[in-house]
Structure formats: structure tokens, C-alpha cells
PDB file of C-alpha atoms in Angstrom:
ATOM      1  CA  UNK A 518       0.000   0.000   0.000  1.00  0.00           C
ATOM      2  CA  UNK A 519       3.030   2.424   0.433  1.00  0.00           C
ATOM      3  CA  UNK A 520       2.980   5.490   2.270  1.00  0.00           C
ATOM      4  CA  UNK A 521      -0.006   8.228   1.289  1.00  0.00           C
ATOM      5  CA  UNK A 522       1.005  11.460   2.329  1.00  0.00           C
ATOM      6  CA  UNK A 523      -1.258  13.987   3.966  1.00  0.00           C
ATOM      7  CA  UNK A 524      -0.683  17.239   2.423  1.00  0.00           C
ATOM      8  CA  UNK A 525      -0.374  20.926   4.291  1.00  0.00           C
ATOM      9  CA  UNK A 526      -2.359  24.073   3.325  1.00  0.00           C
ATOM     10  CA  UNK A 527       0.143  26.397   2.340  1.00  0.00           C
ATOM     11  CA  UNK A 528      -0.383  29.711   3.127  1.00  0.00           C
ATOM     12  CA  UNK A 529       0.697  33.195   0.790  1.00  0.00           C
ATOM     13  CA  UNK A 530       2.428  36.249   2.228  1.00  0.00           C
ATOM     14  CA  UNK A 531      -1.112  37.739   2.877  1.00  0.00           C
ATOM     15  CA  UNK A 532      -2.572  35.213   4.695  1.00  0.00           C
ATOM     16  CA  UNK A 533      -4.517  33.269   1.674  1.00  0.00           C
ATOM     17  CA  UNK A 534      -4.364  29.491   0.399  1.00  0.00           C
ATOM     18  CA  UNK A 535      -1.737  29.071  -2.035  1.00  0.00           C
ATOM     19  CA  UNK A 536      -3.555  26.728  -3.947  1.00  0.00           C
ATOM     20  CA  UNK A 537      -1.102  26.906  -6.714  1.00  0.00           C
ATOM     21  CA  UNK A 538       1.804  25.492  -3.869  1.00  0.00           C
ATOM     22  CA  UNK A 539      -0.585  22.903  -2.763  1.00  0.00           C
ATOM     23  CA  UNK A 540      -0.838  21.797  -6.380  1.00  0.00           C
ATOM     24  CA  UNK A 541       2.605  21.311  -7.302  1.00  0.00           C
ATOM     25  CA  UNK A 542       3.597  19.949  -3.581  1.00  0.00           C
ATOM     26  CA  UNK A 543       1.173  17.200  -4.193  1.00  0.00           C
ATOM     27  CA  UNK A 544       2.940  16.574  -8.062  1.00  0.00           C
ATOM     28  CA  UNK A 545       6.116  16.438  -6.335  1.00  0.00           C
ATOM     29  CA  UNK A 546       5.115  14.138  -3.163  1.00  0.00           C
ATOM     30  CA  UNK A 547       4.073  11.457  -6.244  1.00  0.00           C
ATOM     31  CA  UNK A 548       6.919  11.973  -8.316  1.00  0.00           C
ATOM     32  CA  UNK A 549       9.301  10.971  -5.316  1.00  0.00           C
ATOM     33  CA  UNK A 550       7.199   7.486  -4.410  1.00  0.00           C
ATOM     34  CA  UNK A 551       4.299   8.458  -2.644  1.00  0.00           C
ATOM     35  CA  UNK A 552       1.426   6.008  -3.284  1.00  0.00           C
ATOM     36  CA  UNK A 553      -1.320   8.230  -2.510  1.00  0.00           C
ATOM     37  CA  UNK A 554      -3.009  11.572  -1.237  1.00  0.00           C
ATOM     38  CA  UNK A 555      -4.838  12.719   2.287  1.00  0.00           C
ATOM     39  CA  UNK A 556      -6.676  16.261   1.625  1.00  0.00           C
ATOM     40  CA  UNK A 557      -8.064  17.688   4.361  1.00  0.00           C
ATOM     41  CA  UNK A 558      -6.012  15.652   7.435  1.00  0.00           C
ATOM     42  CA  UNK A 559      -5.312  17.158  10.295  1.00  0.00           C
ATOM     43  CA  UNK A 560      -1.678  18.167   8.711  1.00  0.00           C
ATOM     44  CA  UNK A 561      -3.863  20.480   6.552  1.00  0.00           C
ATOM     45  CA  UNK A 562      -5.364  22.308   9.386  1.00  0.00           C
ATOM     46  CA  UNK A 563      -8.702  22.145   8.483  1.00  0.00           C
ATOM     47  CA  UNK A 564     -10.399  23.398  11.451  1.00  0.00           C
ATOM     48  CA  UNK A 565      -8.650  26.626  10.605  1.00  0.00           C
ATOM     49  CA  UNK A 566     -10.036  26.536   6.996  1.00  0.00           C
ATOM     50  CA  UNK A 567     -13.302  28.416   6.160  1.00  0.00           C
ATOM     51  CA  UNK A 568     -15.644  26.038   3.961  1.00  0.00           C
ATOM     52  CA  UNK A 569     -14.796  27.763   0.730  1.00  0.00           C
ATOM     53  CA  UNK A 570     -11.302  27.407   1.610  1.00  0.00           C
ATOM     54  CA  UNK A 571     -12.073  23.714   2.557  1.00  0.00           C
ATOM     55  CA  UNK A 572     -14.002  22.918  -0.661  1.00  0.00           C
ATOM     56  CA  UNK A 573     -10.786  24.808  -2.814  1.00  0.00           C
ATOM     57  CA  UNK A 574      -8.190  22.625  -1.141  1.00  0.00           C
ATOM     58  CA  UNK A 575      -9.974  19.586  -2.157  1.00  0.00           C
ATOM     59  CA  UNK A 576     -10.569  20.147  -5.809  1.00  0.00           C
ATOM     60  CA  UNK A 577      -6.844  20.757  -6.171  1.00  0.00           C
ATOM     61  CA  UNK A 578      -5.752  17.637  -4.466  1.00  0.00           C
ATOM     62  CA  UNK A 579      -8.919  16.148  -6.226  1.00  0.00           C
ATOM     63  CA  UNK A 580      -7.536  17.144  -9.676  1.00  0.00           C
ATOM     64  CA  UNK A 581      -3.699  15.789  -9.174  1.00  0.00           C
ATOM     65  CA  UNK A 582      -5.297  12.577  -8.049  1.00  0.00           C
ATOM     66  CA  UNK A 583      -7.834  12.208 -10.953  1.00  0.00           C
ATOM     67  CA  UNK A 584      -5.072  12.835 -13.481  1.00  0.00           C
ATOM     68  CA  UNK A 585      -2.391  11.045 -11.965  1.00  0.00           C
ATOM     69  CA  UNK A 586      -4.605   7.612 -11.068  1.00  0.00           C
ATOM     70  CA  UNK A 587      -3.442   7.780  -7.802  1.00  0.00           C
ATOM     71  CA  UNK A 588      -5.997   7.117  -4.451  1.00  0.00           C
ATOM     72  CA  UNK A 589      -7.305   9.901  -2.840  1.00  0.00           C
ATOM     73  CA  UNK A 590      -8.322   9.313   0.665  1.00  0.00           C
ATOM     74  CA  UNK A 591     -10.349  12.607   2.186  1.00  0.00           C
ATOM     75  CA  UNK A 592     -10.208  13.675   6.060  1.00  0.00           C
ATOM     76  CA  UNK A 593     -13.924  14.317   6.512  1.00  0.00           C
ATOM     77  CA  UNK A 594     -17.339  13.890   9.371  1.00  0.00           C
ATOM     78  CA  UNK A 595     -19.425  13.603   6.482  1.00  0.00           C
ATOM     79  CA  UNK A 596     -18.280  11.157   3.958  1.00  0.00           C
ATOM     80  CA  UNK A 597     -21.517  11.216   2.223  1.00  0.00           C
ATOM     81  CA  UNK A 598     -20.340  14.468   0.697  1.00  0.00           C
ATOM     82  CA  UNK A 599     -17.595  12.451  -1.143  1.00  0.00           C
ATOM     83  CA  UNK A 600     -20.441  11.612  -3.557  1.00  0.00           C
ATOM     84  CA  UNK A 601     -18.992  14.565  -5.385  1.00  0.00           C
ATOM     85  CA  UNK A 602     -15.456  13.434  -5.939  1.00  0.00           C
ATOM     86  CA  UNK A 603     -15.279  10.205  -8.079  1.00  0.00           C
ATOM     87  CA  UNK A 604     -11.390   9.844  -7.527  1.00  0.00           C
ATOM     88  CA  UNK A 605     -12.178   9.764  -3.715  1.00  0.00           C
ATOM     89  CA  UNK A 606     -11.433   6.437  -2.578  1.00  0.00           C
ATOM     90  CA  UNK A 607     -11.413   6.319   0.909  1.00  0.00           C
ATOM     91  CA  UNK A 608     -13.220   9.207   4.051  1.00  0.00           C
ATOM     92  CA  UNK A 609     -11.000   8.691   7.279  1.00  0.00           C
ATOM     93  CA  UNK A 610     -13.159   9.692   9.878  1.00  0.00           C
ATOM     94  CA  UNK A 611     -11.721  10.682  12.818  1.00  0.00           C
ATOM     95  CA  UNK A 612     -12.503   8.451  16.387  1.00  0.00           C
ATOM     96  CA  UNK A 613     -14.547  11.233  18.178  1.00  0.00           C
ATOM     97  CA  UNK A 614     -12.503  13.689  20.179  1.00  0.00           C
ATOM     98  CA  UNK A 615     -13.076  14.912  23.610  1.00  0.00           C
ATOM     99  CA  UNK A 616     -16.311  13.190  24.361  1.00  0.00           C
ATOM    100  CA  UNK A 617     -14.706   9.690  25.338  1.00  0.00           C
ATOM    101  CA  UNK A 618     -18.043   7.728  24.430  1.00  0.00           C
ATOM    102  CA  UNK A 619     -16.590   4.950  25.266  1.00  0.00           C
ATOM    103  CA  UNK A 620     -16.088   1.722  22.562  1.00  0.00           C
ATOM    104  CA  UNK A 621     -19.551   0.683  22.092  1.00  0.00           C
ATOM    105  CA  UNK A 622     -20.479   4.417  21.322  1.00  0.00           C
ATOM    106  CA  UNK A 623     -17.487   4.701  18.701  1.00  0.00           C
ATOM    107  CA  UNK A 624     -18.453   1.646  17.093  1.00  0.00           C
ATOM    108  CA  UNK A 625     -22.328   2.781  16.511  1.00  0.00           C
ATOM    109  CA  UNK A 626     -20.808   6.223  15.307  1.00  0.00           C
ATOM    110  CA  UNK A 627     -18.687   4.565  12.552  1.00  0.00           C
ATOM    111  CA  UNK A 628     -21.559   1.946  12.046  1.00  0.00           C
ATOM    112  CA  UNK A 629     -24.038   5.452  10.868  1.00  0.00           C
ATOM    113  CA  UNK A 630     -20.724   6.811   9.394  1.00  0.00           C
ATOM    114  CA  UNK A 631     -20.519   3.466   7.303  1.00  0.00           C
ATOM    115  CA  UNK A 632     -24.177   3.127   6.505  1.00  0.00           C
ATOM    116  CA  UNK A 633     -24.422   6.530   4.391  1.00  0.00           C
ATOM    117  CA  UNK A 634     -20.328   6.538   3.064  1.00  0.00           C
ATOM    118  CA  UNK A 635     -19.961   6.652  -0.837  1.00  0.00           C
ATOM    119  CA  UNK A 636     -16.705   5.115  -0.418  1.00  0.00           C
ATOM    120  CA  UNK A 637     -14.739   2.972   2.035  1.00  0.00           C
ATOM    121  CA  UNK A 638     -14.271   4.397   5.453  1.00  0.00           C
ATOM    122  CA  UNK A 639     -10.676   4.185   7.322  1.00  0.00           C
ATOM    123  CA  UNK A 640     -10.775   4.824  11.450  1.00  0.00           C
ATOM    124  CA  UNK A 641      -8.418   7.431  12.254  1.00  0.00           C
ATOM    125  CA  UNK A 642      -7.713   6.009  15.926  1.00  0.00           C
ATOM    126  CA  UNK A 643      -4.654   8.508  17.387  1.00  0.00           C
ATOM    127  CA  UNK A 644      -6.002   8.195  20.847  1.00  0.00           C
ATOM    128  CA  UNK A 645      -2.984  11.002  21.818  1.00  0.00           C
ATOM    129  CA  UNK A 646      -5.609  13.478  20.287  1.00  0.00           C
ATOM    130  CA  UNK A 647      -8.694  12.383  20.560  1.00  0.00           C
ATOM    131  CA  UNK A 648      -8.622  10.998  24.460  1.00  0.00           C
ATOM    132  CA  UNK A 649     -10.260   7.674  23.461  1.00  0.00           C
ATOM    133  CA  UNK A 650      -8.181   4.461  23.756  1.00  0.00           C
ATOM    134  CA  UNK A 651      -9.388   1.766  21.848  1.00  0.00           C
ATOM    135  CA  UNK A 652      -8.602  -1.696  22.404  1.00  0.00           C
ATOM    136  CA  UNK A 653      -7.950  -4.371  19.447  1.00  0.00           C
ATOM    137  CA  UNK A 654     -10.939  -6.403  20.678  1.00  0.00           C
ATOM    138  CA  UNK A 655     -13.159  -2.891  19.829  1.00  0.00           C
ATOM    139  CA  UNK A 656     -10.916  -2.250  16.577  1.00  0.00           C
ATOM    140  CA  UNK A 657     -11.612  -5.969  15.322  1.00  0.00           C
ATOM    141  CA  UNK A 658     -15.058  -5.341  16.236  1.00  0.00           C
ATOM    142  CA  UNK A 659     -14.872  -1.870  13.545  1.00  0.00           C
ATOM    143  CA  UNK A 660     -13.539  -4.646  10.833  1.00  0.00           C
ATOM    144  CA  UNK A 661     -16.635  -6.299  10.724  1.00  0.00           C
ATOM    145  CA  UNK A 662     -18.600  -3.345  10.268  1.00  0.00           C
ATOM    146  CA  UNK A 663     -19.533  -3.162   6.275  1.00  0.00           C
ATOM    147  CA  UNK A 664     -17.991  -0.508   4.323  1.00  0.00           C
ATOM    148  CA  UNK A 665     -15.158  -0.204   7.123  1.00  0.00           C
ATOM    149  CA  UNK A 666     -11.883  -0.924   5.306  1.00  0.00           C
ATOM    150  CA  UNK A 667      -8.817  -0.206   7.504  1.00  0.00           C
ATOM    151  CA  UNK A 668      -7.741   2.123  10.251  1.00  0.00           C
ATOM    152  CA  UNK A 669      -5.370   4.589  10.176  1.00  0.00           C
ATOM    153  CA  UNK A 670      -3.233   3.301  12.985  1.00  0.00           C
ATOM    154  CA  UNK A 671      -1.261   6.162  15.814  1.00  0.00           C
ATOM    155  CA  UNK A 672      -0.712   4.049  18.759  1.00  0.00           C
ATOM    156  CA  UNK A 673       1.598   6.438  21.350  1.00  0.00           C
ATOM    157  CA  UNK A 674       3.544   3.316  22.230  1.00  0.00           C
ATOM    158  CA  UNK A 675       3.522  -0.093  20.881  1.00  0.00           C
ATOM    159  CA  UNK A 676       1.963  -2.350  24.093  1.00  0.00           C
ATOM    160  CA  UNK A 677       0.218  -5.568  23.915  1.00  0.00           C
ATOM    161  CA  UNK A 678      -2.975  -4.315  21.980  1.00  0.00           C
ATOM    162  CA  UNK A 679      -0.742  -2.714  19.146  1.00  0.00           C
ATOM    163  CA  UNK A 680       1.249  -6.336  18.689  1.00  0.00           C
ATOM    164  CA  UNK A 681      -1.731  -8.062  18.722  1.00  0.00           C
ATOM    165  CA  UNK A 682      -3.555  -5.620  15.976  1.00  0.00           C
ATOM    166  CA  UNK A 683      -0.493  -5.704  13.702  1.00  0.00           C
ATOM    167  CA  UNK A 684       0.577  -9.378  13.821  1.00  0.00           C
ATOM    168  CA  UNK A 685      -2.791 -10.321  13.067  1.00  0.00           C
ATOM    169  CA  UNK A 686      -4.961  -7.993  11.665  1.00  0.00           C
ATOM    170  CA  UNK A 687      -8.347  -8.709  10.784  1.00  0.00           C
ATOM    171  CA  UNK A 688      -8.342 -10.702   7.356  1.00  0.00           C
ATOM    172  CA  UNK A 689      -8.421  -7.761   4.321  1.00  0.00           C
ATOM    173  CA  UNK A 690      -8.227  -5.114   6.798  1.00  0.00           C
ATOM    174  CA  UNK A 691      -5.340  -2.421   6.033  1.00  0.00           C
ATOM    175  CA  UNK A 692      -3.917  -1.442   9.316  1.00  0.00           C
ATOM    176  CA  UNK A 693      -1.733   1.914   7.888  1.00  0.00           C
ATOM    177  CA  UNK A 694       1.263   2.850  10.592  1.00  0.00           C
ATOM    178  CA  UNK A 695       0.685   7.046  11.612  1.00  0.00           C
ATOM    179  CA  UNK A 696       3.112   7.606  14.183  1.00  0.00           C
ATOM    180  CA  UNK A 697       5.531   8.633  12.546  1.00  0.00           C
ATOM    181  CA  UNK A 698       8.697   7.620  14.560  1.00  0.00           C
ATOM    182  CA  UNK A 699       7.377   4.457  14.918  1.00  0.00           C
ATOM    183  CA  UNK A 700       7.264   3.798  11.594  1.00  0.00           C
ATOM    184  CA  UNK A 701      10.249   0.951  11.154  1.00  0.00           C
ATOM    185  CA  UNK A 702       8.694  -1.045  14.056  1.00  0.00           C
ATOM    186  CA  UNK A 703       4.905  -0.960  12.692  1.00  0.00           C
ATOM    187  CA  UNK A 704       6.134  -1.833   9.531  1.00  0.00           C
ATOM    188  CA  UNK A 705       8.251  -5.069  11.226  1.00  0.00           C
ATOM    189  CA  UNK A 706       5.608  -6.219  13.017  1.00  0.00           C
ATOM    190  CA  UNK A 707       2.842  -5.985  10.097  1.00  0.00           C
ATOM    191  CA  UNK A 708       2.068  -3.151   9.019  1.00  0.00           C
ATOM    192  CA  UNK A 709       0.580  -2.240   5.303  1.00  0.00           C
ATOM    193  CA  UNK A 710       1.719   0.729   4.526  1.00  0.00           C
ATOM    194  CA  UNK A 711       1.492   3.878   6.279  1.00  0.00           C
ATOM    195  CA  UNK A 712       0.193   7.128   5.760  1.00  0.00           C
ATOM    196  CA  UNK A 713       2.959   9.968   7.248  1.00  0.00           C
ATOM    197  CA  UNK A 714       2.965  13.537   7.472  1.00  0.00           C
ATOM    198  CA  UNK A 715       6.472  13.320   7.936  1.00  0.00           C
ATOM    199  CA  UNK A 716       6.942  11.888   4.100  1.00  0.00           C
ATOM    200  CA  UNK A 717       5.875  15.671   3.036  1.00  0.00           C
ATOM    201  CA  UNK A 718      10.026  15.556   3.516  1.00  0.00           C
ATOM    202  CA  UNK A 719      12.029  13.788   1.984  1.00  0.00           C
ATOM    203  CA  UNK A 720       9.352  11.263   1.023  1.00  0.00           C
ATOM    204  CA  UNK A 721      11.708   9.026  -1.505  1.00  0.00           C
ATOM    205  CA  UNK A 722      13.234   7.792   1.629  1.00  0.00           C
ATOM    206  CA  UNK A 723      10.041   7.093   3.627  1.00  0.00           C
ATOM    207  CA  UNK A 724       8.637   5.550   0.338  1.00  0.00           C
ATOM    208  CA  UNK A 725      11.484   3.249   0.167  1.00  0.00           C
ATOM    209  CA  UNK A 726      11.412   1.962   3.804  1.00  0.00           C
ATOM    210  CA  UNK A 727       7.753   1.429   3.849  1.00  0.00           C
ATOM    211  CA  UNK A 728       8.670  -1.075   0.189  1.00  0.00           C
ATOM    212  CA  UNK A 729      11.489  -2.441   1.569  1.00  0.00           C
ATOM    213  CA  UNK A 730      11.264  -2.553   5.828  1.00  0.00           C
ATOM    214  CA  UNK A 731       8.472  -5.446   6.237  1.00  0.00           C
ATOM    215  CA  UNK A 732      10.038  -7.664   3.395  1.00  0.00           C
ATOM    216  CA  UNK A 733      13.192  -7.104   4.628  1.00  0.00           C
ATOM    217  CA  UNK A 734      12.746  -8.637   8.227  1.00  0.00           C
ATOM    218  CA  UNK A 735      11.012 -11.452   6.773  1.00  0.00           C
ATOM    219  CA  UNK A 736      13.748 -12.824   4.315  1.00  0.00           C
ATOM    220  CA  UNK A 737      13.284 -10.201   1.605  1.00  0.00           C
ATOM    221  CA  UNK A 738      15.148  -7.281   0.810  1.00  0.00           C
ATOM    222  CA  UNK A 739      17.439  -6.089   3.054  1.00  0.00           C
ATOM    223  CA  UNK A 740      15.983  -3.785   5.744  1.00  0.00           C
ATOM    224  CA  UNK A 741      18.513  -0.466   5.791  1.00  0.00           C
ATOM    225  CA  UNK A 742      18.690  -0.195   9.675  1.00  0.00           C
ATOM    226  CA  UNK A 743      20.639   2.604   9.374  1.00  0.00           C
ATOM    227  CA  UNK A 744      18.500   4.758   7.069  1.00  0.00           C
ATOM    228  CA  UNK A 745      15.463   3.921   9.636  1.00  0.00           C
ATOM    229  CA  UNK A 746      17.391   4.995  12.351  1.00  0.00           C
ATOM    230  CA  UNK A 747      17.957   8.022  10.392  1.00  0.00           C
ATOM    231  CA  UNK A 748      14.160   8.488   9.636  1.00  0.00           C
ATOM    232  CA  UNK A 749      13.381   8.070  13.032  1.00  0.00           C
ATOM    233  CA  UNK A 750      15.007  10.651  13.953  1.00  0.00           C
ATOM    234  CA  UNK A 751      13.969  12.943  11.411  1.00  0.00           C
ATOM    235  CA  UNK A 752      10.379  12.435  12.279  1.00  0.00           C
ATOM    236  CA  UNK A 753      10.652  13.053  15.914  1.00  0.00           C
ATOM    237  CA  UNK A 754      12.258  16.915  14.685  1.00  0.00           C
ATOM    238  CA  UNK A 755       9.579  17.348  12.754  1.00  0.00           C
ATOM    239  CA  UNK A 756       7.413  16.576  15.367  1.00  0.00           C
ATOM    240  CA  UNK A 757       9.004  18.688  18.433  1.00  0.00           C
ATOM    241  CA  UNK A 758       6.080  21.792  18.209  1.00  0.00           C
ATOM    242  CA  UNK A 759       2.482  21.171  16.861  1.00  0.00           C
ATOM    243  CA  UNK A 760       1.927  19.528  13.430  1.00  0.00           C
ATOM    244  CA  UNK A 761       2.685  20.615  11.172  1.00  0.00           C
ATOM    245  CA  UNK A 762       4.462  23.890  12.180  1.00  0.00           C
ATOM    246  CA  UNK A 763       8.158  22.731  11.381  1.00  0.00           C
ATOM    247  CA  UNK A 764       7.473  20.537   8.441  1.00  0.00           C
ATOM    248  CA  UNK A 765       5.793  23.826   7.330  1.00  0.00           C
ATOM    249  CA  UNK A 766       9.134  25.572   8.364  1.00  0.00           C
ATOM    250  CA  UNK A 767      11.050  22.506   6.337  1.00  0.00           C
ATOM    251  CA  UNK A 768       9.508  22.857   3.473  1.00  0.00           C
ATOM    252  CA  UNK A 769       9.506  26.726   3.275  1.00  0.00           C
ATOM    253  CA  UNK A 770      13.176  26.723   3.628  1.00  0.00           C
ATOM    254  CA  UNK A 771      13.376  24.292   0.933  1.00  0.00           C
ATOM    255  CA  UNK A 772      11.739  26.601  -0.952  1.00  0.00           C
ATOM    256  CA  UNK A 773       8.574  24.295  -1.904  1.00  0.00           C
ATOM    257  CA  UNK A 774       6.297  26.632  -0.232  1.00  0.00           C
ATOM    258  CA  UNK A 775       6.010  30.593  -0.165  1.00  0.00           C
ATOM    259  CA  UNK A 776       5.528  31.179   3.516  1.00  0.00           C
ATOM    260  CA  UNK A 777       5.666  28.636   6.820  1.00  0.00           C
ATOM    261  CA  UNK A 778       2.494  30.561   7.906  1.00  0.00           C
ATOM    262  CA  UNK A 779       0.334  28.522  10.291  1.00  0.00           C
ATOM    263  CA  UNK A 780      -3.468  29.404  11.649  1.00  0.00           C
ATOM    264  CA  UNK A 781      -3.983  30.260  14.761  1.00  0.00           C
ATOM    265  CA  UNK A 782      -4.124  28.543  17.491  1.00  0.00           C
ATOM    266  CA  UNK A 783      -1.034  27.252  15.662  1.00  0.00           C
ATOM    267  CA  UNK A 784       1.787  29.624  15.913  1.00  0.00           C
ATOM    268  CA  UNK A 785       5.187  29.090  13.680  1.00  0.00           C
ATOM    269  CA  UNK A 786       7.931  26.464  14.338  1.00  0.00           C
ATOM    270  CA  UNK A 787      11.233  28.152  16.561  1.00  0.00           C
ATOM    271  CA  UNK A 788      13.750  28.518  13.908  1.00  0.00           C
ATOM    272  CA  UNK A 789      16.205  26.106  15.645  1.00  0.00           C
ATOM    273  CA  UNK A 790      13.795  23.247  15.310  1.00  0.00           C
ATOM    274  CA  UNK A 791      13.566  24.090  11.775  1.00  0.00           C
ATOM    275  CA  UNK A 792      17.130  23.582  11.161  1.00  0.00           C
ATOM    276  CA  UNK A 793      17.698  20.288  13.578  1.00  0.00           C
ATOM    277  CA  UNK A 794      15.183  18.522  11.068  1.00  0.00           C
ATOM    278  CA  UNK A 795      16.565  20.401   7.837  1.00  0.00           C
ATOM    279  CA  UNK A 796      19.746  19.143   9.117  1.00  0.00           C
ATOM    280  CA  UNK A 797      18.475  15.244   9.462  1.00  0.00           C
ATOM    281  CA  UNK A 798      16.680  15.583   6.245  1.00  0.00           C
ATOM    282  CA  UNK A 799      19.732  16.877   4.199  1.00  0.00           C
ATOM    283  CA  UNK A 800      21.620  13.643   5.274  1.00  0.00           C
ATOM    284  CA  UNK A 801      19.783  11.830   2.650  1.00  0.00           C
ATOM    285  CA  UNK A 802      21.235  14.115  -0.075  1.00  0.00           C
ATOM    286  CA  UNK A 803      24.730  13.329   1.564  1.00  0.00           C
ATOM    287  CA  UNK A 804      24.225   9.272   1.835  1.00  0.00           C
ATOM    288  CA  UNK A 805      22.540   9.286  -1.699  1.00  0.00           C
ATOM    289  CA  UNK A 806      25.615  11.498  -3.210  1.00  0.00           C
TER     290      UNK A 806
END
């Protein structure tokens, strides 16, 4: 399944979407190994997004993925608006924040979520954010539920439950790694594929590990320990403030976007974050020269 980035709204000096950016950072994410698209994740801010602006971002990413053939997987609460897109192939729906309903609620939420989807539905479950831990009995329990597909899988550490989910997933269930650090291990123990806002940088390399990590441990290519070590590393700088404030700062410096301009509550990445994960990220140009 490979890695499926989830793109940023780039912002222009006054404070608009740079829609124009967003198109040609999602050309370039593809053109350097990335399976697939995420509009609208929570890397794109899009709580911070009025609905014009909302509607705007996804009819660019919409566009790159119709022409390219690529899967387009939409962060949404109301997939049946999908209807709309016919390159949409997956709504991941977010596990209910803040209320904590408690597993049998979140499984009758993504059961109505399910009922009226267009497409296939993936569970984002990143309990960090949403203060609802769900177990792998309850996840296995979303895998039976038609029109669920996969989850979109952010574990804070990997304990029993994450072992269990990703050594034996549900049958034809994608279980897609999302914490980003974590990535090498998921992958080892089972993972699909992963979808990574870290892969916004440097995504050949993250493309390359997700191909090559899980066959690697089991007898196939060899698994660059290194290189993940690197990776690891690289995520965890991008990750030191808020998502996705110093990839933001990364890939302004890079020059891929025109500003590193967050919304509010969001406020820009310190400058010497920036360059800790500019420096980690520029080791790939060294390794590969």
C-alpha cells in the first residue's frame, strides 16, 4: 500500500491558500514514491479553513489525483459528501474527540458513518488526540462493520494491543502505521503501509522503507537499519512543536512553499527546530551522493 502522504495548506504572504503550492507539492510528493493523497487531514489544518477554503483545497488535491490515477483518501465527518469526488477512494473519519463515548459508542458512530459513506471508510484512531483508547478487541469489532476498510493506525507506544492488531490484523483489513517515529517497528511487526505527514520531507526515503522494511525482516530485501534509524530521527524533529508547524518551516526553507504561515491557534515552528530537522533531512542528499 506504500505510504499516502497527507498534504499541508500552504499559506501566501497575505494570509490566503496558495492553492497553486498545494498543487505542485502534491505533483512532487508522487513523483518521489508516494502512493497516494490525504486532503483535508489534520496536517492540513482544516479546522482553521473556512468552507470555501475547505471545498478549494480539495478540488486541487482532487484534480492531481484524478489525473495522476493515484488514491485519494479525504479527512472528513461527512463522507456522504464524497459523492462529489469520483477519484475519492477512501473518508477517514476521525474516532470522536473529547467526548470519550466509550467503545460501544465509537463503534455505533462509525456503524451510521458506514451506513451513508460513498466510499470505504478508514478509522483514524490517534487516541494522543482524541482521548479515546481503543482496544484491538473494539478495533476488530470496527472490521466487521460493512464498508469499514482499515484504520489509520497512531498508537503512542507499541503495548500488547498494538502487537496483537499488527501481527494479526483482521483478514483484508489495512492497518496503515501514523506515528511517525514508529514507523520501522509498525512496519516489522505488520504493518501495510502507512500514511505519514512526515513523508511531506524527503518522502523518496520514507517511500522506500515502507517497500522495503516489512520484506526485509522477513527474508526479503534487506531492511537499511541505518536509514530507519535516520528516519526516526527525522520524524521526531519534525514533530518537536504542533503539526505541522516545522514541516511547514522545512519545506519553506526548501523553498517548496512561499511562507511557513500557520493558523492560529497554531503559531510558527522556533527557527532552531527548523534547522535540527533540515539538518536530518539533508543527510539523505549526503548518503545518496
Amino acid at each position: 500500500m506504500g505510504v499516502h502522504v497527507p498534504l499541508i495548506t500552504p499559506f501566501d504572504a497575505a494570509g490566503a491558500v496558495a492553492l497553486d503550492a498545494l498543487e505542485a507539492l502534491a505533483h512532487e510528493v508522487l513523483d518521489e514514491g508516494a502512493s497516494g493523497l490525504v486532503a483535508l487531514g489534520t496536517t492540513a489544518e482544516p479546522g482553521a479553513l473556512r468552507v470555501d477554503e475547505r471545498a478549494a483545497v480539495l478540488d486541487v488535491v482532487h484534480g492531481v489525483c484524478a489525473a495522476r490515477k493515484v488514491p485519494l483518501t479525504v479527512g472528513t465527518e461527512d463522507p456522504s459528501t464524497l459523492s462529489r469526488y469520483p477519484a475519492a477512494t477512501a473518508a477517514l473519519c476521525l474516532v470522536p474527540p473529547f467526548v470519550r463515548a466509550g467503545e460501544d459508542g465509537v463503534l455505533a458512530y462509525f456503524e451510521a458513518l458506514a451506513a451513508r459513506s460513498p466510499v470505504p471508510v478508514l478509522v483514524y484512531h490517534v487516541p494522543l488526540r482524541t482521548g479515546q483508547e481503543l482496544s484491538t478487541a473494539a478495533l476488530r469489532r470496527l472490521a466487521a462493520v460493512d464498508g469499514i476498510t482499515g484504520v489509520k493506525y497512531a498508537p503512542t507506544v507499541i503495548d500488547a494491543d498494538a502487537v496483537d492488531l499488527l501481527t494479526a490484523p483482521p483478514p483484508g483489513w489495512a492497518v496503515l502505521a501514523a506515528t511517525d517515529p514508529l514507523l520501522a517497528p509498525m512496519l516489522a511487526l505488520g504493518a501495510h503501509g502507512a500514511i505519514l505527514a512526515s513523508a511531506l520531507v524527503d518522502t523518496a526515503s520514507y517511500a522506500a522503507l515502507t517497500a522495503g522494511a516489512a520484506p526485509g525482516l522477513r527474508g526479503g530485501a534487506v531492511f537499511d537499519r541505518a536509514e530507519a534509524h535516520r528516519l526516526a530521527r527525522l520524524s521526531t524533529a519534525l514533530f518537536a512543536e504542533p503539526n505541522p508547524t516545522v514541516i511547514k518551516g522545512v519545506l519553506h526553507a526548501q523553498g517548496r512553499i512561499p511562507t511557513p504561515s500557520v493558523r492560529l491557534p497554531l503559531l510558527p515552528a522556533a527557527r532552531s527546530r527548523v534547522d535540527a530537522a533540515l539538518t536530518l533531512a539533508d543527510l539523505a542528499v549526503v548518503v545518496g551522493a
